[in-house]
XYZ file of C-alpha atoms in Angstrom:
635
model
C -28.712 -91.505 -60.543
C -29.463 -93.934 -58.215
C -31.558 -93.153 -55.470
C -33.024 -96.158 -53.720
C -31.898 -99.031 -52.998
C -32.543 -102.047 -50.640
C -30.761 -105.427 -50.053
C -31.952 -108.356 -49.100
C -35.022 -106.737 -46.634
C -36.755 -108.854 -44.709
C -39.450 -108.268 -42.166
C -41.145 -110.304 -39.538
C -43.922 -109.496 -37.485
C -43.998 -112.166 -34.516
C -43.882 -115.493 -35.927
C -45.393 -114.389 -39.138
C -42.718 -113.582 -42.373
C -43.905 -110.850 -44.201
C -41.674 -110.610 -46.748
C -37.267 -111.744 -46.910
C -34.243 -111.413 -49.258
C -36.067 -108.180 -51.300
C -33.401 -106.615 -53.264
C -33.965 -103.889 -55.890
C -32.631 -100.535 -56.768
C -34.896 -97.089 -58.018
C -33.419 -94.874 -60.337
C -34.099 -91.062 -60.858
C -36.059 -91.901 -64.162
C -38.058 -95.145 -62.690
C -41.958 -94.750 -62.700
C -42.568 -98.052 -60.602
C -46.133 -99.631 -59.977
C -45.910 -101.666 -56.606
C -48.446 -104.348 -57.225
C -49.781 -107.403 -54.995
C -52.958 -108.698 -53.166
C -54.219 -106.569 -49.720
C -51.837 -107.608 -46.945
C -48.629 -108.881 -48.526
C -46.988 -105.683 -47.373
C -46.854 -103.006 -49.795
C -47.463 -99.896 -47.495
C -45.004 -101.642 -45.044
C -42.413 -101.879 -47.647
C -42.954 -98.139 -48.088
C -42.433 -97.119 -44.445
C -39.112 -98.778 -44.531
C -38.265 -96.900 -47.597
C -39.540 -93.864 -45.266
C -37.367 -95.198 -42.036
C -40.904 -95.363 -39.831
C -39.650 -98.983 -39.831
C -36.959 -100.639 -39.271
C -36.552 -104.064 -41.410
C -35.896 -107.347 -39.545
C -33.113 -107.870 -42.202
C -31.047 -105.937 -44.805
C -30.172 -102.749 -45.627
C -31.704 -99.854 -47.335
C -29.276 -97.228 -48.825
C -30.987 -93.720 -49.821
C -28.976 -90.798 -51.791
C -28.409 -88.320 -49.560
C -29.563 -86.047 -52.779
C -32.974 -87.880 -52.917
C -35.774 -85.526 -51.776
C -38.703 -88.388 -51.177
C -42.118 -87.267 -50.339
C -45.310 -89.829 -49.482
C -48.465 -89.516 -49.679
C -50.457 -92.126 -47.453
C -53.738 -93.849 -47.693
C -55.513 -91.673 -45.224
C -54.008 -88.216 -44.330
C -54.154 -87.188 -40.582
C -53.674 -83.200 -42.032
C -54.672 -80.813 -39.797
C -55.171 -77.309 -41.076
C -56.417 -73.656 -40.002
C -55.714 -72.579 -43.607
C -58.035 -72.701 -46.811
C -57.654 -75.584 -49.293
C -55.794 -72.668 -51.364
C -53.576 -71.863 -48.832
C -52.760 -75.209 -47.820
C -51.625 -76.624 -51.234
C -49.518 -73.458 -51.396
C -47.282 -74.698 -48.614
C -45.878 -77.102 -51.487
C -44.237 -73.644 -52.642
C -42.811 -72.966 -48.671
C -39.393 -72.520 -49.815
C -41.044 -69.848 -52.441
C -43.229 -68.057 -49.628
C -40.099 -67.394 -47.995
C -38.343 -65.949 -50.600
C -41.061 -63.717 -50.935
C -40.872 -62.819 -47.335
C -37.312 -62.173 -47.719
C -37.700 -60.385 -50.972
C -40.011 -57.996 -49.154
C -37.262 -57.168 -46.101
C -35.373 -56.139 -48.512
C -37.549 -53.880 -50.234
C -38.201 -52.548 -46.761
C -34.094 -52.129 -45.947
C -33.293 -50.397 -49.291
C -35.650 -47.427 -48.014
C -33.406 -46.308 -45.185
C -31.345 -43.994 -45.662
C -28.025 -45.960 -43.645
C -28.794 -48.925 -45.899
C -25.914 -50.638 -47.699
C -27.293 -50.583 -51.274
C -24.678 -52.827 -53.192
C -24.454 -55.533 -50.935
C -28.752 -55.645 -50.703
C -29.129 -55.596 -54.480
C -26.855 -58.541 -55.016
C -28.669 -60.359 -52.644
C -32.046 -59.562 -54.338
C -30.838 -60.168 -57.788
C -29.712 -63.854 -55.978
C -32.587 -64.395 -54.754
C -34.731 -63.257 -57.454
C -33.060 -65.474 -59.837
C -33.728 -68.182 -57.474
C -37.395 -67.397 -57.155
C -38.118 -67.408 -60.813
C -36.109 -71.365 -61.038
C -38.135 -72.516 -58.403
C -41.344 -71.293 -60.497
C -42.226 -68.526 -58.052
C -44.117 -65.787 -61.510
C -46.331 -69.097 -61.680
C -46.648 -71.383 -58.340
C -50.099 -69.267 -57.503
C -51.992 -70.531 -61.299
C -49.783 -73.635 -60.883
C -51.505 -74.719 -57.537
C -54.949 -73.219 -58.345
C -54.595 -75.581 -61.895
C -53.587 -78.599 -60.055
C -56.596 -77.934 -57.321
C -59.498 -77.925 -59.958
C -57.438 -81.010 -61.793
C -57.707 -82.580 -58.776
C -61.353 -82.455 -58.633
C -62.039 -79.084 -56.461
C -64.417 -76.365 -57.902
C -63.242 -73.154 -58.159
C -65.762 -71.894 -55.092
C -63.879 -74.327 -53.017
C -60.594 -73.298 -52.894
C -60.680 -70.414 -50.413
C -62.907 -72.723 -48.281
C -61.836 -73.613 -44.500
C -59.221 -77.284 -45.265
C -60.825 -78.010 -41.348
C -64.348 -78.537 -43.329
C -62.907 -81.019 -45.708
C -63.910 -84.728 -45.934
C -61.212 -87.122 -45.702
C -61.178 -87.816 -49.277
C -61.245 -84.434 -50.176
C -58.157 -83.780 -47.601
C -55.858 -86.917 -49.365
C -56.732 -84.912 -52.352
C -55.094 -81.737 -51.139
C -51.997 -83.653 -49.418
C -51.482 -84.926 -53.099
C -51.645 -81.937 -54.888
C -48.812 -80.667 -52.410
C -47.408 -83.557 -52.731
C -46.857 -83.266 -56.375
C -45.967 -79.961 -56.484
C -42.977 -80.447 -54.182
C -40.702 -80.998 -56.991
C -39.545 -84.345 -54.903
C -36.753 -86.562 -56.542
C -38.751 -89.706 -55.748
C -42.754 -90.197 -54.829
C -44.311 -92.786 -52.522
C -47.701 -92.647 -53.424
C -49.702 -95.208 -52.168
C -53.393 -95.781 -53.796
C -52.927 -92.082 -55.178
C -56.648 -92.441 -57.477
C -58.851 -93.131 -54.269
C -61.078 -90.605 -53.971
C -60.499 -89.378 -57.411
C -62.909 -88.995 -60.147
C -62.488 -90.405 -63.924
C -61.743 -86.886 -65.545
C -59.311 -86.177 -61.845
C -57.453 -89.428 -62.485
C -56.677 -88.704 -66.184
C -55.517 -85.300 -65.183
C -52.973 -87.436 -62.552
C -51.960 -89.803 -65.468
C -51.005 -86.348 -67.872
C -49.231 -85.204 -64.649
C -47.602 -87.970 -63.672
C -46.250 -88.821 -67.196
C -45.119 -85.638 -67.487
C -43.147 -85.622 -64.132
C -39.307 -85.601 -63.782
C -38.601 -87.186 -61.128
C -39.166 -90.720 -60.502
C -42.243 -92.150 -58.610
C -43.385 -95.688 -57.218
C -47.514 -96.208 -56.430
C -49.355 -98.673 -54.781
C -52.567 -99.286 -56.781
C -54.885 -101.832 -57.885
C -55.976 -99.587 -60.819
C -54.646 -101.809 -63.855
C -55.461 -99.022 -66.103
C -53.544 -96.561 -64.319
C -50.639 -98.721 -63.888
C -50.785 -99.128 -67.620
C -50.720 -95.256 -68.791
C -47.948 -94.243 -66.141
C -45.613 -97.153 -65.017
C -42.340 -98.343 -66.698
C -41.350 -100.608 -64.107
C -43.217 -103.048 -62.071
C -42.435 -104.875 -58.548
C -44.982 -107.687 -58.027
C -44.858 -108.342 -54.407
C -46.168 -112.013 -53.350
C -45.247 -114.969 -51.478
C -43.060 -113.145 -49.323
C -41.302 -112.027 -52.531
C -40.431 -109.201 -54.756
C -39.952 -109.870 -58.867
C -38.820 -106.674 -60.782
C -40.304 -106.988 -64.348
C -39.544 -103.852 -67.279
C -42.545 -102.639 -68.066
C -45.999 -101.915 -67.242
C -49.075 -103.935 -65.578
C -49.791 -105.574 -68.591
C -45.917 -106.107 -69.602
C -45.381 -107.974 -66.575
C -48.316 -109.793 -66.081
C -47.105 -111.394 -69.486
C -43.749 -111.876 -68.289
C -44.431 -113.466 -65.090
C -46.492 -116.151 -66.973
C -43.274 -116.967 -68.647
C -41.483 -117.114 -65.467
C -44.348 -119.250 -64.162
C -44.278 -122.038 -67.274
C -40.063 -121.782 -66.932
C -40.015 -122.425 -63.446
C -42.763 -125.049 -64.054
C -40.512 -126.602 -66.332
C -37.587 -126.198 -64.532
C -38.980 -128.005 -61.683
C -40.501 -130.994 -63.833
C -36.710 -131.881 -65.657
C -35.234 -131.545 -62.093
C -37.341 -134.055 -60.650
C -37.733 -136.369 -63.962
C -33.794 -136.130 -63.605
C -34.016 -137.122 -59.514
C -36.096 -140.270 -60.280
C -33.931 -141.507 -63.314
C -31.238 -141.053 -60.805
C -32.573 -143.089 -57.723
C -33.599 -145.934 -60.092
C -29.666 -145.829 -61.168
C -29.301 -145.880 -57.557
C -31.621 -148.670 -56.785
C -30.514 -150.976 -59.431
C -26.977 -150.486 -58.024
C -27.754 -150.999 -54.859
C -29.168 -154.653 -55.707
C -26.251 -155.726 -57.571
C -24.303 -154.762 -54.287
C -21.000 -155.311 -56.125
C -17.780 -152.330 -55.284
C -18.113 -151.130 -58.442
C -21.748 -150.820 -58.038
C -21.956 -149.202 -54.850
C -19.438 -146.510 -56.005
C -21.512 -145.583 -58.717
C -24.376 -145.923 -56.360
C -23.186 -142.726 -53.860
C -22.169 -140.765 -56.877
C -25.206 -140.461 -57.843
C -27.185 -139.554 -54.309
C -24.376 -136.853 -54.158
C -25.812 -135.506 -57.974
C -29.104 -136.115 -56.123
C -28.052 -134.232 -53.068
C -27.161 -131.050 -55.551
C -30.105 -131.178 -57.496
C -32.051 -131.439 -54.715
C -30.543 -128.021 -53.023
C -31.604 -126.144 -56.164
C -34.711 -127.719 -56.806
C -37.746 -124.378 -56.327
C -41.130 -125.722 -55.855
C -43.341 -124.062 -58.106
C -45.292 -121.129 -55.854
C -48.996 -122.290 -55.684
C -51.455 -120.105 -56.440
C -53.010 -118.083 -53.185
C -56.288 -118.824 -52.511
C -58.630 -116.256 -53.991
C -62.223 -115.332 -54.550
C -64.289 -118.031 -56.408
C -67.605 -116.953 -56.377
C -70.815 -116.893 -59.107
C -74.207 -114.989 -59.063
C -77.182 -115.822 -60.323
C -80.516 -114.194 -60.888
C -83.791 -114.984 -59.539
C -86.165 -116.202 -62.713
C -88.790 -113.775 -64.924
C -88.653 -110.279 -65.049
C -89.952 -108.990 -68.148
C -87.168 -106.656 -71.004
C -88.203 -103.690 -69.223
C -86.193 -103.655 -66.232
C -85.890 -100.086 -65.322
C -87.610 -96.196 -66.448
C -86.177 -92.904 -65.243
C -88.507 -90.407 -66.731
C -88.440 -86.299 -66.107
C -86.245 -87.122 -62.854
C -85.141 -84.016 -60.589
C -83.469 -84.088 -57.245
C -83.426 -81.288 -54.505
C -81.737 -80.955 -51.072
C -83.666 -78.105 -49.570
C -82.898 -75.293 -52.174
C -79.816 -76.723 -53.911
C -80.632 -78.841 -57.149
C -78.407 -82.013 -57.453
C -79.460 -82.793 -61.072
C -82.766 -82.721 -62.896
C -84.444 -83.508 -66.235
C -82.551 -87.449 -66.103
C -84.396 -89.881 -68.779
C -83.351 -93.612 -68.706
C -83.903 -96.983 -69.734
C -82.300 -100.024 -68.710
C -83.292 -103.195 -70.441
C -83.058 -106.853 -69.724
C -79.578 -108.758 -69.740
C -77.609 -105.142 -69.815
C -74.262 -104.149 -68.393
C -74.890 -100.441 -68.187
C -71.938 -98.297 -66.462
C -72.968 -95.031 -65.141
C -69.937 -92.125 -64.767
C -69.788 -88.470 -63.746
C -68.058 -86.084 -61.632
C -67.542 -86.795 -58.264
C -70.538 -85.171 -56.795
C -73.408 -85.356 -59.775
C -75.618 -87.321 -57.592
C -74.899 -90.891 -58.611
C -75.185 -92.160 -55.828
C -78.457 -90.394 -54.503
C -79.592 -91.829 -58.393
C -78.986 -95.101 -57.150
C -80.632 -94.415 -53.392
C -83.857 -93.218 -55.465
C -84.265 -96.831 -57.859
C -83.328 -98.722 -54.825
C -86.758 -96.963 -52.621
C -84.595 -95.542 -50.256
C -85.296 -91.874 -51.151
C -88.021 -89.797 -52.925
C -87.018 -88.074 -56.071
C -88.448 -84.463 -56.133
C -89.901 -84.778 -59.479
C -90.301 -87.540 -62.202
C -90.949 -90.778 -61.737
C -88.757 -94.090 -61.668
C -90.137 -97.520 -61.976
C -89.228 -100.939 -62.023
C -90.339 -103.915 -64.464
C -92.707 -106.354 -63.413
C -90.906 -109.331 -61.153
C -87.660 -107.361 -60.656
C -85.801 -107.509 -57.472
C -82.587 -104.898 -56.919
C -79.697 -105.754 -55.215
C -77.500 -102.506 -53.600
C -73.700 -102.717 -53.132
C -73.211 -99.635 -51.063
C -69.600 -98.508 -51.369
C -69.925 -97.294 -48.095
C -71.258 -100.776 -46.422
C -73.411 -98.424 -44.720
C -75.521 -102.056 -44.428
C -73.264 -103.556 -42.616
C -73.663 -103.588 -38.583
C -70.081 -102.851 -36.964
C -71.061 -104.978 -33.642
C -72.031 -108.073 -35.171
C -69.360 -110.564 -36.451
C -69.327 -111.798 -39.832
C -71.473 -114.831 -39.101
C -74.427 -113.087 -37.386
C -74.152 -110.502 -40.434
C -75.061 -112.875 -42.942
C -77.045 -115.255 -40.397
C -79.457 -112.094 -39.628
C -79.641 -111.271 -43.449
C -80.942 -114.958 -44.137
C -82.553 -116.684 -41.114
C -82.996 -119.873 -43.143
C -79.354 -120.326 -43.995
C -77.994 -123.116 -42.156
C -74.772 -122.618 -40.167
C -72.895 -124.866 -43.012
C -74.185 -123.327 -45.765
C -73.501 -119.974 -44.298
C -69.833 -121.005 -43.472
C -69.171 -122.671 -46.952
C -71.086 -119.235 -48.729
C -68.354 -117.239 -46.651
C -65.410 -119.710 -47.361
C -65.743 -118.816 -50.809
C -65.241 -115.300 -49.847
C -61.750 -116.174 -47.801
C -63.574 -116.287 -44.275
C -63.049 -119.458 -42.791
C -61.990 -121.050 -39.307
C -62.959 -118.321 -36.567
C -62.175 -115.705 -38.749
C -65.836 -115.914 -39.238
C -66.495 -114.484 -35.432
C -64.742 -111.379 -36.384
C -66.576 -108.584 -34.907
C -67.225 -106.226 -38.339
C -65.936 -103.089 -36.472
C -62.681 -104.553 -36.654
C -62.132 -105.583 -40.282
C -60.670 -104.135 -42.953
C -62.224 -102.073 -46.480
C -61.409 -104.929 -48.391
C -62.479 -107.481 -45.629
C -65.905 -105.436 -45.252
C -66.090 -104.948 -49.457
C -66.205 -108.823 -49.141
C -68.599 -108.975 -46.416
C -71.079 -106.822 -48.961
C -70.492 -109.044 -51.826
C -71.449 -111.885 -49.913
C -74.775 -110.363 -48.937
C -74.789 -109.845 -52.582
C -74.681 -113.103 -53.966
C -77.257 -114.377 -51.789
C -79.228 -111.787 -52.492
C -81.039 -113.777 -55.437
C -81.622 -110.465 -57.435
C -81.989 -110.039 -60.893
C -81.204 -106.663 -60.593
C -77.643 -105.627 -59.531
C -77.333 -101.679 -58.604
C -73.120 -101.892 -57.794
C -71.693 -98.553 -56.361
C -67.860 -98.211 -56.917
C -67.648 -102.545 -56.039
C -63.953 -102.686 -56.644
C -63.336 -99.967 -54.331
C -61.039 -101.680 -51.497
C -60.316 -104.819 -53.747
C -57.272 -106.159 -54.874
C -56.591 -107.088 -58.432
C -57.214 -110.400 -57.538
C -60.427 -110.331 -56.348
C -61.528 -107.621 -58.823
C -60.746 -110.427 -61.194
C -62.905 -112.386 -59.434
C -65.854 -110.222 -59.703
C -65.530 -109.688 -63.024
C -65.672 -113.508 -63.951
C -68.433 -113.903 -61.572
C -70.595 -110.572 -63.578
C -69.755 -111.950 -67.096
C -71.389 -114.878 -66.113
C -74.224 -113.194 -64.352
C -77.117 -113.628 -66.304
C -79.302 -110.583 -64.863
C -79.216 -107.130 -65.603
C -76.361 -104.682 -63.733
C -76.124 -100.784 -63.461
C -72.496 -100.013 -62.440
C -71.166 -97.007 -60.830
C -67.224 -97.153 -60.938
C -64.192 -96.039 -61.949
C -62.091 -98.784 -62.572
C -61.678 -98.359 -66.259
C -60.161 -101.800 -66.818
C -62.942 -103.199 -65.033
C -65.644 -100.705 -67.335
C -63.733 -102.173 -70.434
C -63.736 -105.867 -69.747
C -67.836 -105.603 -68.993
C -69.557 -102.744 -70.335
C -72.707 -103.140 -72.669
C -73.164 -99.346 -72.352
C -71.791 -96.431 -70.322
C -74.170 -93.715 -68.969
C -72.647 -90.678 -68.876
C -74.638 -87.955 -65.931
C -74.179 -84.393 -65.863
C -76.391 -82.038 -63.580
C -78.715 -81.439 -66.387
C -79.216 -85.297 -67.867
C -78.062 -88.339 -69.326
C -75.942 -89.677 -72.394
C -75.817 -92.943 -73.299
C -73.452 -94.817 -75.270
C -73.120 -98.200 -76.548
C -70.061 -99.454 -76.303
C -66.973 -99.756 -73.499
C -65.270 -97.104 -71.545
C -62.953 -96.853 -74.386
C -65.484 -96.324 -76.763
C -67.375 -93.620 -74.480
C -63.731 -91.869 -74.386
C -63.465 -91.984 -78.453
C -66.888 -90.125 -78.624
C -66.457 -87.452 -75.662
C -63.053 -86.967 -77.077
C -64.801 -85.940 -80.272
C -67.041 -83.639 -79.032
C -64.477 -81.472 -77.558
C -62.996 -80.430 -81.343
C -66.243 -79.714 -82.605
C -66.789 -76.935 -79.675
C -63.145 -75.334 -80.632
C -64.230 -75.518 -84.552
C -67.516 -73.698 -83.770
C -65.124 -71.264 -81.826
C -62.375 -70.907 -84.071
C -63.582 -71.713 -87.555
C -60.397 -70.679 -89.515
C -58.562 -73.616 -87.575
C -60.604 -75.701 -87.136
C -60.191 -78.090 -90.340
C -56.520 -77.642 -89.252
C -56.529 -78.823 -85.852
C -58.747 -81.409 -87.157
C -56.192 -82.840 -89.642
C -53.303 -82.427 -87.831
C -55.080 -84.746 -84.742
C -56.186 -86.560 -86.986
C -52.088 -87.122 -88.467
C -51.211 -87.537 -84.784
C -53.794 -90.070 -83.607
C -52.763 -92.396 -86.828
C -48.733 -91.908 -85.550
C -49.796 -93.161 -82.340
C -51.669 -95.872 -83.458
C -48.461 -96.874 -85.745
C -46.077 -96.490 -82.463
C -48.477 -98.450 -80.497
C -49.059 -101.670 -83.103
C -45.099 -101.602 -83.820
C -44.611 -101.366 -79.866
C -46.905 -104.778 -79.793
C -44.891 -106.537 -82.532
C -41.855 -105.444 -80.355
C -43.403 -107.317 -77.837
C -44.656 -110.290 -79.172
C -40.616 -110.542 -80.448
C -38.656 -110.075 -76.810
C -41.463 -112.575 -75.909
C -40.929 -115.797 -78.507
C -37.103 -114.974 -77.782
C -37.209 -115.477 -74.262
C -38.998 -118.078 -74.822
C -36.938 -119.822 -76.875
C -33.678 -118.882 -74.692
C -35.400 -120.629 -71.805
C -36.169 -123.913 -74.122
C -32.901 -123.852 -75.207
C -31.188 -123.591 -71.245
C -33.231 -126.356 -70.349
C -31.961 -128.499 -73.403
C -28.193 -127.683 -72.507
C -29.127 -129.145 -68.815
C -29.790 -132.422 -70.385
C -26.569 -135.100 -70.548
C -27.285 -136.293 -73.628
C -27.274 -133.332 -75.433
C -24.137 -132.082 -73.447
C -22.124 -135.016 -74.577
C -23.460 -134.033 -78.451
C -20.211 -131.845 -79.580
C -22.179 -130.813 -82.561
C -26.121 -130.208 -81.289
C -24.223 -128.577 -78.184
C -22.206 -126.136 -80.300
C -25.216 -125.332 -82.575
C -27.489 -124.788 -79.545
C -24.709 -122.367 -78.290
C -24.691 -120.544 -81.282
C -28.688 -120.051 -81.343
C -28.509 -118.291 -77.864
C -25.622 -116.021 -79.069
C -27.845 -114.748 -81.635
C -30.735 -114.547 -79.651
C -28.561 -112.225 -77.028
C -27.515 -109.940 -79.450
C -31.386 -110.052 -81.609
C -32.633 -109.380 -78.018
C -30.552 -106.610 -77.356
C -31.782 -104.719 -80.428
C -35.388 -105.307 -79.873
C -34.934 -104.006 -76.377
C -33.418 -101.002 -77.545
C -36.652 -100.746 -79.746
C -39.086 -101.272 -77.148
C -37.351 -98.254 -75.017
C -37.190 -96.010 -78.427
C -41.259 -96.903 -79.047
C -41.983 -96.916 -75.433
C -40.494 -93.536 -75.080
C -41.869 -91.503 -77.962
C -45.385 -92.944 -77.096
C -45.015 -92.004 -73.789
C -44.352 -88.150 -75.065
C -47.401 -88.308 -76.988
């Protein structure tokens, strides 16, 4: 069923064009990832899905069937309910079945009460009540709470004493218990956890209805999306498939387009050197032939699309300050204490020279407050930390608790380093997208990503050898988390990373550090490596529970993990197929365009025939790729 869609939406704001002529349609089974760089319009584009806005152009046609429900970036919630209570209001249609259920209980006591007619209305609405999951909404809600990232303790505390993170994160556990026909969710994983934004994936791949998020999270989009929209240059291109599907895809559309463009105007300038050499014989005949051609010059000209060029984007390196010896950091016997409560204790560490290290936990371990202790800025309670000879830190605070909000983005880095000249402080900040006045923007006023790229300017002047990086992608598009990952392969000092940007972990981890309350796992490898080995641990507790199945539940994961592995490489070969097809269907368009090969009967008909086949060879492989696609996304 269709339940979206939107044609030809444009919208302006002032002089400035936002976005025109996007056309696309959502469907009841879509699970859409809305991708594109920080201020192209993606949340805007949602509010006139929403009708908060009204488009400058076009329509937008919603089924009158479609339930929608959004969650924003920041919630504005207001609450005199617990966090338990509030999440139940998901169920509000259930609580007042209950309600009703319990008038009637109340009417069928007195004695002038029509019995008949009040027990076919409870049977109704008990039947009701048990389709709209009313035996289990209580341990649904409490389940999606503590998958969410609450503790258990937390649940019947006050929603007014929440932080703002922890307040999106009970608007989107109502959220997804509504039983909506279509989601908004836009940047659903901020102020999630690793082991809270796997729990979102399960849900969300398990959903029923259809869904579209905003989110720079390339992993996510990966695990969850079918669909993508790529919103840029004012623009929106629909691709089938995930992040990684369509990044693929729009390459090809790139290198077509590329091509497309380069034959048009190799075509143009054959043409106006017909046109020219007419022109100086200056004969009838010649002058005929002569304004033919500018008229096929005239058409080719109308279609002729200019390649999009590329947006500007981050270009930035760090390097580290010389020496240092291989022992660049020692976390020995550590403990932390805020007045009586114990944050973690007993954390042993070494970091050595050159090493990526990735530190994860649950939101709330004390990562962070780790990080505060190596960089000086608190005093551990116990243990001792210390830093190798010649080593200087650098902090990225995800906070940018460093940052001064009435000082402009010149005096921040100016008053940082007082021997900066004003060019080379201009040129250091160009590099970072700040140029022109933009520069004399009072910090107050900018945005996370504009302040995230504030910090990592700081940063690379920072001359550390060091780098102590607290969630540094936070606020960043993919673009410029691209960016920072090219400029931290090539950084030759030594990083410890707290994040959880898994695509991010994967591309750069030496090692991910693993903290729990009571100390510190190391292992060497990538985020997808560190998952293998958790993963393993978690068997080996059930077998030491239940020993008679455990070699059975061993075996048959084991069997299951080896299907998956099949579905997934077959699923690549799929791929790699729709892929050199389109490829060649594309080469062989292009050679149709040509005259030459147009006025061949034979090479014409032959061509002809090749993209017949490829049609109906594509058709089958895409019918694989949904078959694949589908049983890997049931697991």
């Amino acid at each position: 069923m269709n339940l979206f869609t939107l044609s030809d939406v444009a919208m302006d704001f002032g002089d400035r064009n936002l976005f025109s002529n996007v056309s696309f349609a959502i469907e009841d089974t879509d699970k859409i990832g809305l991708i594109g760089a920080n201020g192209t319009g993606k949340t805007t584009l949602f509010k006139i899905m929403l009708g908060e806005v009204e488009p400058t152009a076009g329509e937008v046609h919603r089924s009158r069937q479609a339930s929608v429900g959004y969650l924003a970036q920041h919630t504005n919630l207001t609450s005199d309910k617990t966090v338990f209570d509030e999440a139940l209001t998901a169920y509000e249609d259930v609580l007042q079945m209950e309600r009703e259920l319990k008038e009637i209980e109340v009417q069928l006591e007195a004695e002038s009460a029509d019995v008949t007619q009040l027990t076919q209305k409870q049977q109704r609405l008990l039947e009701a009540y048990a389709a709209r999951d009313g035996l289990t909404y209580k341990s649904r809600t409490r389940a999606a709470l503590l998958g969410l990232g609450f503790k258990e303790d937390e649940l019947n505390a006050p929603f007014s004493v929440l932080s703002g993170g922890q307040k999106t994160r009970v608007a989107l556990c109502r959220l997804l218990l509504s039983g909506a026909a279509l989601l908004l969710l836009d940047e659903p994983t901020n102020h999630l956890d690793l082991a809270a934004v796997e729990w979102l994936e399960g849900f969300l791949r398990d959903y029923k209805g259809a869904f579209c998020l905003i989110s720079h999270d390339r992993y996510f989009l990966d695990r969850v999306t079918n669909r993508t929209f790529s919103l840029s240059f004012g623009r929106v291109a629909v691709y089938e498939g995930n992040y990684t599907r369509s990044m693929a895809l729009r390459a090809e559309d790139e290198k077509a387009a590329e091509r497309r463009y380069e034959n048009t105007m190799r075509e143009i300038k054959r043409l106006e050197g017909i046109v020219a050499q007419q022109r100086q014989w200056n004969r009838e005949r010649n002058i005929k032939t002569a304004e033919s051609k500018l008229k096929a010059i005239a058409r080719l000209e109308k279609t002729l699309e200019t390649p999009q060029q590329e947006q500007a984007q981050l270009r930035f390196s760090l390097s580290a300050r010389s020496g240092g010896g291989q022992d660049v950091l020692s976390v020995r016997n550590v403990s932390m204490c805020f007045d009586s409560k114990q944050l973690f204790h007993n954390l042993n560490l070494e970091v050595k020279k050159g090493n990526r290290m990735f530190l994860l936990g649950p939101n709330g371990c004390g990562k962070t407050t780790l990080f505060r202790l190596i960089a000086g800025h608190l005093k551990q309670t116990e243990g001792e930390i210390k830093l190798g000879a010649n080593i200087k830190t650098g902090w990225y605070d995800q906070t940018q608790s460093d940052l001064h909000p009435e000082k402009t983005i010149f005096q921040e880095v100016a008053d940082a380093y007082p021997d900066m000249t004003q060019t080379e402080i201009r040129n250091s900040l160009a590099a970072f997208l700040f140029r022109g006045d933009s520069v004399f923007s009072p910090i107050s006023e900018l945005s996370g990503g504009e302040r995230a790229r504030v910090s990592l300017v700081k940063l690379m002047l920072s001359d550390s050898n060091f780098l102590l990086l607290d969630e540094p992608t936070n606020h960043l598009d993919i673009a410029s988390r691209q960016a920072l990952e090219g400029a931290l392969e090539d950084y030759d000092g030594t990083c410890l990373i707290v994040s959880h940007d898994r695509y991010f972990i994967n591309r750069l981890a030496h090692s991910v550090c693993y903290m729990e309350q009571d100390g510190l796992q190391v292992y060497q490898g990538d985020y997808d490596y560190f998952l293998s080995k958790r993963q393993e641990i978690v068997p080996d507790k059930k077998k030491e529970e239940a020993p008679s199945q455990g070699k059975a539940d061993y075996m048959q994961k084991k069997q299951e993990a080896a299907r998956l592995r099949k579905l997934a490489s077959d699923l690549k070969k799929t791929e790699d197929a729709i892929a050199a097809c389109e490829a060649r269907q594309t080469e062989i368009a292009e050679e149709l365009s040509n005259e030459a090969v147009c006025a061949d009967y034979e090479q014409a008909q032959k061509l002809t025939e090749e993209a017949a086949q490829l049609d109906e060879r594509l058709l089958n492989l895409y019918d694989e790729w949904e078959k694949l696609s589908e049983e890997l996304e049931k697991g």
